CSV table of C-alpha atoms and ligand atoms in Angstrom, one decimal:
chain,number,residue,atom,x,y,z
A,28,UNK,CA,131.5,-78.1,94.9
A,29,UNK,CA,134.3,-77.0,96.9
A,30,UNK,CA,137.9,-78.0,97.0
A,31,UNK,CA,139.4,-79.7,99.5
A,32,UNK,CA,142.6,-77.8,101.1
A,33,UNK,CA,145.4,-78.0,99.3
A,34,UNK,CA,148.8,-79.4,99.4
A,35,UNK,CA,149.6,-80.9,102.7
A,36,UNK,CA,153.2,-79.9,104.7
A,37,UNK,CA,154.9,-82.0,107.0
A,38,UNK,CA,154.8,-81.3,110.6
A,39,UNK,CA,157.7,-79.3,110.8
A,40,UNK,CA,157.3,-75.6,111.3
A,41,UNK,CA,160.6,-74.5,110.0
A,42,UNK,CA,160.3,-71.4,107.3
A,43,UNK,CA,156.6,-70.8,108.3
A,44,UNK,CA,157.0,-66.9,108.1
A,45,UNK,CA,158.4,-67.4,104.8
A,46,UNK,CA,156.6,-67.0,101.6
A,47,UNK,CA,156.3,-70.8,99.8
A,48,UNK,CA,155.3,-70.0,96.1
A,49,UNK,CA,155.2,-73.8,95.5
A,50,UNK,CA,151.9,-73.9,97.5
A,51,UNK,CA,148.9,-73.8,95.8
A,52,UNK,CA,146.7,-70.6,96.3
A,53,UNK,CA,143.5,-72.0,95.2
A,54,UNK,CA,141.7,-72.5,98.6
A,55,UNK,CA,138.3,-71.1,97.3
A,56,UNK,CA,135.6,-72.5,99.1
A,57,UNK,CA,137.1,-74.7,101.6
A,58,UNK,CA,137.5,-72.5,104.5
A,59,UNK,CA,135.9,-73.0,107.9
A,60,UNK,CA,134.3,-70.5,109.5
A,61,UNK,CA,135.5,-69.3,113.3
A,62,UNK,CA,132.3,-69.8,114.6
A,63,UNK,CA,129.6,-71.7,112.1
A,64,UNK,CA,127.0,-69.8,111.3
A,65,UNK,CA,126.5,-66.8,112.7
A,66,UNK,CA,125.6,-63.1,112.0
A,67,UNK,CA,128.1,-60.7,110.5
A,68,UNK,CA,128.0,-57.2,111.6
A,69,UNK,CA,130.8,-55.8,109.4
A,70,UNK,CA,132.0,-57.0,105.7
A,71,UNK,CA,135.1,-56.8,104.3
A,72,UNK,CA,133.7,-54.6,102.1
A,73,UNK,CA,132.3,-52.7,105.2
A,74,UNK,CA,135.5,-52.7,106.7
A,75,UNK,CA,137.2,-51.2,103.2
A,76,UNK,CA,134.6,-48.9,102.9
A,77,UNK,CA,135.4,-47.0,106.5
A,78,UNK,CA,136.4,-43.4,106.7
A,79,UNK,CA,139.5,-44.1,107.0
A,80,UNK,CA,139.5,-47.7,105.9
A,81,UNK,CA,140.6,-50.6,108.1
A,82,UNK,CA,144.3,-50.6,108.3
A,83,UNK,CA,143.1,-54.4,108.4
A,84,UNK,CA,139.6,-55.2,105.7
A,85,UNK,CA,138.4,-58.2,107.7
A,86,UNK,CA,135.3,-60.2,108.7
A,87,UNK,CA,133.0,-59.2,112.0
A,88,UNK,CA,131.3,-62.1,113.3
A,89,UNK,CA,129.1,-61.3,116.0
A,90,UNK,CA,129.1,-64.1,119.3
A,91,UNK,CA,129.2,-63.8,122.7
A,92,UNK,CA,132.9,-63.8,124.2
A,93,UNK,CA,133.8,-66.7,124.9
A,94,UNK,CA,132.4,-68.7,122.1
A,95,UNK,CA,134.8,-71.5,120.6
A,96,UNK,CA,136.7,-70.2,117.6
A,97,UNK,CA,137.8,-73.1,115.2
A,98,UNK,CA,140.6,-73.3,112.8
A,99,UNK,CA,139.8,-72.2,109.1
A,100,UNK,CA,142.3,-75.5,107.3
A,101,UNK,CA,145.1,-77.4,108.5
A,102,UNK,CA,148.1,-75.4,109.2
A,103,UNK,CA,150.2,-74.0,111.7
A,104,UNK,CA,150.2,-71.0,114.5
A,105,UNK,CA,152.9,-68.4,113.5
A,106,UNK,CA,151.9,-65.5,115.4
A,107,UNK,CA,150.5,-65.5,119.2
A,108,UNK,CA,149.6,-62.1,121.1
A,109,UNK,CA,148.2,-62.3,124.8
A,110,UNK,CA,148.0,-58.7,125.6
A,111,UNK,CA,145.1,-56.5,125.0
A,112,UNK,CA,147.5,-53.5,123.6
A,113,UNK,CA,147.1,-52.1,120.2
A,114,UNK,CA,143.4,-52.4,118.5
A,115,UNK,CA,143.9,-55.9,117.5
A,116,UNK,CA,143.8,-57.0,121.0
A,117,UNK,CA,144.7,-60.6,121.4
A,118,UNK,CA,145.4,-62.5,117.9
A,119,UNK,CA,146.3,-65.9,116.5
A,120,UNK,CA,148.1,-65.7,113.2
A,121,UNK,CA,147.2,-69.2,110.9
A,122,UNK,CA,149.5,-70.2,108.4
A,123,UNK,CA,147.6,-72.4,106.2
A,124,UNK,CA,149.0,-75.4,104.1
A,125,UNK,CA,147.9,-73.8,101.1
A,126,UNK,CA,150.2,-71.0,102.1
A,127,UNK,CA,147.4,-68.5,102.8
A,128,UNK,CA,147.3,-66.5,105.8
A,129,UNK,CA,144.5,-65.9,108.2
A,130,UNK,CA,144.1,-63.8,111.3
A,131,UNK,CA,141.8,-63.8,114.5
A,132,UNK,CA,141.6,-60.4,116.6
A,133,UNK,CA,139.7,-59.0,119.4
A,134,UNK,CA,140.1,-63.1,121.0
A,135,UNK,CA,139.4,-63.3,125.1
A,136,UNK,CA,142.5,-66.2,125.0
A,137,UNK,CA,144.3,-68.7,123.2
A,138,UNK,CA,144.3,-72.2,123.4
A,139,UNK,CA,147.1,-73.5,121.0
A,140,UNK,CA,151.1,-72.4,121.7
A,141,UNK,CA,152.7,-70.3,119.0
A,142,UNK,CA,154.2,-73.2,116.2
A,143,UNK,CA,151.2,-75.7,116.9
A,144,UNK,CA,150.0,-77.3,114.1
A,145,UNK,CA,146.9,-77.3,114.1
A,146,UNK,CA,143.9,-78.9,112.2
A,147,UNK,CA,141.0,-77.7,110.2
A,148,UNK,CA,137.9,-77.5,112.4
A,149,UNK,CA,140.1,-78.0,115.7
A,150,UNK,CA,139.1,-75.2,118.8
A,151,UNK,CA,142.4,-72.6,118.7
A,152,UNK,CA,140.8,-69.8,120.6
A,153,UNK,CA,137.7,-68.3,122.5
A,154,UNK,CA,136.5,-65.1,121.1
A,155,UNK,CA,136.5,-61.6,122.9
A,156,UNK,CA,136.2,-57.9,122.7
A,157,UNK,CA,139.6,-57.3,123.1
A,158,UNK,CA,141.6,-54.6,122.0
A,159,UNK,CA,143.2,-50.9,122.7
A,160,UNK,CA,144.3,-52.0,126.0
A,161,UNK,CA,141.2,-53.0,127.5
A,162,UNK,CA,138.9,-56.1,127.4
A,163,UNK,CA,135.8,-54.3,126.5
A,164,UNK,CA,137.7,-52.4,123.7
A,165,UNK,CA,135.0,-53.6,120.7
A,166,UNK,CA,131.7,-55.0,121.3
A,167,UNK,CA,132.0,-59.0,121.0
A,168,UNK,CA,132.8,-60.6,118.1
A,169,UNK,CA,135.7,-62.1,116.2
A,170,UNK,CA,137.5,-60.5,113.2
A,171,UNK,CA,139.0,-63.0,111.0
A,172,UNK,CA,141.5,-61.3,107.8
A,173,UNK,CA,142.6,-63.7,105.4
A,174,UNK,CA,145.9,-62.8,102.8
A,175,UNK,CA,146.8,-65.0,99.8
A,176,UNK,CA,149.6,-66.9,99.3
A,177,UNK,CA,152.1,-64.4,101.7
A,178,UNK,CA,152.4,-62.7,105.0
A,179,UNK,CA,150.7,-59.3,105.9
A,180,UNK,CA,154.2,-58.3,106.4
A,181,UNK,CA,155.0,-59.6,102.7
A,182,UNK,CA,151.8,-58.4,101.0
A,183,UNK,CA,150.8,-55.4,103.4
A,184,UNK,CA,148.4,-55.4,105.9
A,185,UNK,CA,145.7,-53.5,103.9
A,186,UNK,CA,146.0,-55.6,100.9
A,187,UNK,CA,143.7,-59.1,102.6
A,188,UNK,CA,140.8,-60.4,100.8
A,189,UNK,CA,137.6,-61.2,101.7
A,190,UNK,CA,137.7,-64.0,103.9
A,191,UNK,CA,134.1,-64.8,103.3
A,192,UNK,CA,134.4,-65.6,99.2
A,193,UNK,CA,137.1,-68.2,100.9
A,194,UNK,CA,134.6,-70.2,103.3
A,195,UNK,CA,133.1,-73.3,102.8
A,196,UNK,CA,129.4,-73.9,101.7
A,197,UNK,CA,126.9,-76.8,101.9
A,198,UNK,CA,126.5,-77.6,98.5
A,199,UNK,CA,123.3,-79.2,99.4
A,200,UNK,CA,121.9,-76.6,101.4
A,201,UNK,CA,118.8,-74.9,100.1
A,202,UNK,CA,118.8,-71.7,99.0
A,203,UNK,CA,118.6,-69.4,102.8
A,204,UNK,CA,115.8,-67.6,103.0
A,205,UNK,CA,116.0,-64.4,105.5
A,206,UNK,CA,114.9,-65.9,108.9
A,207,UNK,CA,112.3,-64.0,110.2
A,208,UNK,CA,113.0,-63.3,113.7
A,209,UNK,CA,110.6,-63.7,117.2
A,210,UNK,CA,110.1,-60.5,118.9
A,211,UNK,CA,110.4,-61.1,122.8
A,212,UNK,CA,109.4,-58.8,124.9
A,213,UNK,CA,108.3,-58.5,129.2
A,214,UNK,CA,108.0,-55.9,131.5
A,215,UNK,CA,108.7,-57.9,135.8
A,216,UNK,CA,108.1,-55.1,138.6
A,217,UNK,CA,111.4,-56.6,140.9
A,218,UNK,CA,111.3,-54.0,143.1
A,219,UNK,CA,114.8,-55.2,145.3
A,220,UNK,CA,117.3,-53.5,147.1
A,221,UNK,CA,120.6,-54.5,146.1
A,222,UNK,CA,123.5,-55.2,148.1
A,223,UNK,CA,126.0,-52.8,148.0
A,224,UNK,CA,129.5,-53.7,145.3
A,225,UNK,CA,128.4,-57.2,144.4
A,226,UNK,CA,126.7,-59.1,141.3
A,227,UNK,CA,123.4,-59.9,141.6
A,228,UNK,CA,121.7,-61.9,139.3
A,229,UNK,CA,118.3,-59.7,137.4
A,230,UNK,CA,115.2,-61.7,136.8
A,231,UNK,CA,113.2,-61.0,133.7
A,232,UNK,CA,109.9,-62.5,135.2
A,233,UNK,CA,108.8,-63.6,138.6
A,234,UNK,CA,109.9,-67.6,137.8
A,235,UNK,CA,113.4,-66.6,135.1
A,236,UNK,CA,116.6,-65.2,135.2
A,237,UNK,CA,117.4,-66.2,131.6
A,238,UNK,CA,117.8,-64.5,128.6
A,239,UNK,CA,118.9,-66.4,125.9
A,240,UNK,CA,119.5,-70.8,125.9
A,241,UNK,CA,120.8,-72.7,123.2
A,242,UNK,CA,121.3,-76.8,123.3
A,243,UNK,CA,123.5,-79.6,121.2
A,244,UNK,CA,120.3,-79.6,119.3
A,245,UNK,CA,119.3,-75.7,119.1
A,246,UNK,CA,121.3,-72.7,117.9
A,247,UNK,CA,120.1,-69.7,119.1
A,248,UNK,CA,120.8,-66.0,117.2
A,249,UNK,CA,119.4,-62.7,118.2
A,250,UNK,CA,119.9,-59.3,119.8
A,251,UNK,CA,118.7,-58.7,123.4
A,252,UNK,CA,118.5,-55.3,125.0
A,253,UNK,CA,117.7,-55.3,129.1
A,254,UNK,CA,116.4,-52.1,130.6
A,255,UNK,CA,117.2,-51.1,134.4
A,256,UNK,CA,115.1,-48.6,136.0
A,257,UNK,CA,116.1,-47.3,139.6
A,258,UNK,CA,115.7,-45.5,142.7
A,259,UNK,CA,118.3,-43.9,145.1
A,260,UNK,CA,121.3,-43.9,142.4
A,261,UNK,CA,124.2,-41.2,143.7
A,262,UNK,CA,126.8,-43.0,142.0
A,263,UNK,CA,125.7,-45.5,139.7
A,264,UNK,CA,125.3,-49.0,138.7
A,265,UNK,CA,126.6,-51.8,136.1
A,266,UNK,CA,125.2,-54.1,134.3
A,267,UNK,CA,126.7,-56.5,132.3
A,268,UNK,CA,125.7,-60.8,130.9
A,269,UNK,CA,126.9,-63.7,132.0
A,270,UNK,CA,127.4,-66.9,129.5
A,271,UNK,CA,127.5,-69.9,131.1
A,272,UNK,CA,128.4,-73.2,129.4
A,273,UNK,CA,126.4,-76.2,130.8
A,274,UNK,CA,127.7,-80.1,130.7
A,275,UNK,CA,125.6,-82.6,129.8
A,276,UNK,CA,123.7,-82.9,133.5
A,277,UNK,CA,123.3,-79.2,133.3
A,278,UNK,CA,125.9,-78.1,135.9
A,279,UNK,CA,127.5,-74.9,134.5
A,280,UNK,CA,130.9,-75.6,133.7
A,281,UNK,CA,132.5,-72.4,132.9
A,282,UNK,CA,131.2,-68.7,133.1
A,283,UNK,CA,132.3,-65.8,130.6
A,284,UNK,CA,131.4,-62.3,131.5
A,285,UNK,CA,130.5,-60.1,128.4
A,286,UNK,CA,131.6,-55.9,128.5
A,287,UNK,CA,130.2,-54.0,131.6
A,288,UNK,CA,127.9,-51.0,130.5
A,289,UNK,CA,128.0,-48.5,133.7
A,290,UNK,CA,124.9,-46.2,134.3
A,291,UNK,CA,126.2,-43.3,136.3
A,292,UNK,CA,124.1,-41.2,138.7
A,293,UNK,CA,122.0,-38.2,136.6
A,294,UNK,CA,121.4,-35.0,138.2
A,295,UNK,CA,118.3,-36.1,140.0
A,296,UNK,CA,119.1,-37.7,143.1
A,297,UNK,CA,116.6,-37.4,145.3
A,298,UNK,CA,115.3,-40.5,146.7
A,299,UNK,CA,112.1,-41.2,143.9
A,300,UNK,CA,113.6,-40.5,140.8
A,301,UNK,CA,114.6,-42.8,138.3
A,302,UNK,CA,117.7,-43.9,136.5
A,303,UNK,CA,117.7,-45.9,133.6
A,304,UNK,CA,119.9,-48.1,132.3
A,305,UNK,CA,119.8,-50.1,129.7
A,306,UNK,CA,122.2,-53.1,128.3
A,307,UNK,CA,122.4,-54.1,124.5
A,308,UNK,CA,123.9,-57.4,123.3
A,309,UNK,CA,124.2,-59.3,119.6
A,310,UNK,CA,124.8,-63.2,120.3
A,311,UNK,CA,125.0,-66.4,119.0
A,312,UNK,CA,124.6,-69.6,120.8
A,313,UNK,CA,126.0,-72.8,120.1
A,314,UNK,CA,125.8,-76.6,122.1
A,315,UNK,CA,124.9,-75.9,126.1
A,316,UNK,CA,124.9,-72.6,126.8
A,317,UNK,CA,122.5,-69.4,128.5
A,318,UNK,CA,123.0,-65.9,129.3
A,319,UNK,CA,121.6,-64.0,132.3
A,320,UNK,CA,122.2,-60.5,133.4
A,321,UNK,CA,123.6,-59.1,136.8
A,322,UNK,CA,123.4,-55.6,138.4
A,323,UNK,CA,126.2,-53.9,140.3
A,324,UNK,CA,125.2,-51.3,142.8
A,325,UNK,CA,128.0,-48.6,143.2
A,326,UNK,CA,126.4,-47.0,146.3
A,327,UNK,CA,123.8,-48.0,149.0
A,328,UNK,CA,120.4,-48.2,149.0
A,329,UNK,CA,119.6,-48.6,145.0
A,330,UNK,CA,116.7,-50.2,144.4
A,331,UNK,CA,115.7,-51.7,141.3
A,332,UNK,CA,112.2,-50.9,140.2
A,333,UNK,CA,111.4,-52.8,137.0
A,334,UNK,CA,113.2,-54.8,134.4
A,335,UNK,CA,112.0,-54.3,131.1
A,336,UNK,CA,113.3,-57.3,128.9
A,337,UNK,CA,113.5,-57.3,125.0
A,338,UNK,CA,114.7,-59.4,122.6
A,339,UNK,CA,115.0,-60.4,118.5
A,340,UNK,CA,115.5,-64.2,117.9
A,341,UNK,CA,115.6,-66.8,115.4
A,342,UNK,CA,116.5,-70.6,116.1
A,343,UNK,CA,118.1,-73.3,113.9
B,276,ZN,ZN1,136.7,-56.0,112.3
């Protein structure tokens, strides 16, 4: 059984950045994770194990950007960066009142001001693929390091532990079995000319646009891959997913734009020969959300001749 976090700090903020050897250490297994449940592409271990290892041994969790990141205990924001420089991207730092310190990298934006205290389980950030200067520097996901009892400064950045051994598990839960995923797969003959330098929405069959939906009820996980194949490309196209989050009526209250994969002309440019393109995405879906893909013509008179849809899902 786990151990609830431990000693509680008063509000103040003052000597955050300093190491506090009376706090306890001992956090095992109370840790939230940033986005529940989800799929992990790379382990700490994964990360250590790199040629050359992470300058920062962390956990990947794979979700769509913009997917609600929550805070791992109570504690307090000591570190805040906006910009996309460097190949953490965007970051929260999280001081935790056990004295343990926890990053979040790669993040599309924060929602909680540099000294906020926050609270275990509360929404700090939405995740991202930021990093090296650019938005799309990583594939989507969130990379959450974790260093006991001291800053990353203090204890070196290399020297985190795995966050993972940290994180909180239902007790009661019986033992997972491997899901066994749905295999997806249709082939929709769309046949459309696209208008030049805008987003267009793709269908995936004659009466859908959507990928991927999850509801308050159903989580959906899964790896999609869309396939493009088109006519009169002499410069190219894009394609990239949208995520929208719905409100309760089903009105789409926000929309989050996932990397942009361009498809640039190939040697073959005469009017009947085809370009393909093709669009691969990991997700995770949580509370009222769907994806759907759009298609960016770079030059007149592209037409899109088929949209082959694929996708690997489990729900829960
Ligand atoms: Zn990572």
């Amino acid at each position: 059984m786990l151990i609830a976090a431990g000693t509680v700090v008063g509000a103040s903020a003052i000597g955050w950045d300093l190491f506090s050897p009376g706090l306890s250490a001992s956090a095992a297994g109370s840790y939230l994770r940033p986005c529940g449940d989800v799929r992990i592409s790379s382990s700490w271990q994964g990360h250590k194990n790199r040629n050359p290892p992470s300058g920062e041994p962390g956990t990947d969790y794979a979700v769509v950007t913009g997917t609600q990141i929550r805070a791992a205990a109570n504690g307090v924001i000591v570190d805040r960066k906006d910009s996309t420089t460097t190949a953490t991207g965007r970051y929260l730092a999280l001081r935790a009142d056990d004295g343990n310190y926890i990053r979040y990298l790669h993040l599309q934006s924060s929602t909680v001001p540099l000294g906020a205290r926050v609270a275990r389980g509360q929404v700090i950030a939405y995740s991202g693929a930021s990093g090296f200067g650019s938005d799309t520097g990583y594939g989507p996901h969130v990379h959450v390091s974790l260093w006991i009892g001291g800053t990353p400064l203090q204890l070196g950045f290399t020297n985190s532990v795995d966050f993972e051994n940290y994180v909180e598990v239902d007790p009661y839960e019986p033992p997972a079995e491997d899901p066994v995923p749905t295999h997806q797969s249709t082939t929709f003959r769309w046949n459309a000319l696209l208008p030049d330098d805008s987003w267009y929405r793709v269908p995936v069959t004659a009466q859908s646009f959507w990928l991927a939906e999850s509801s308050a009820s159903i989580k959906e996980t899964g790896d999609l891959t869309i396939y493009l194949a088109a006519t009169g490309v002499t410069k190219g196209f894009q394609i990239r997913v949208l995520a929208q989050s719905l409100d309760s009526s089903g009105a789409v209250v926000s929309t989050s734009p996932q990397p942009t994969v361009e498809v640039p002309a190939t040697a073959l440019t005469a009017a009947n020969s085809l370009t393909y393109g093709e669009y691969s995405l990991p997700y995770f879906l949580s509370g009222p959300l769907r994806l759907h893909a759009q298609v960016r013509a770079l030059n007149l008179g592209i037409r899109v001749q088929q949209v082959v849809f694929k996708k690997n899902f489990w729900q829960s």
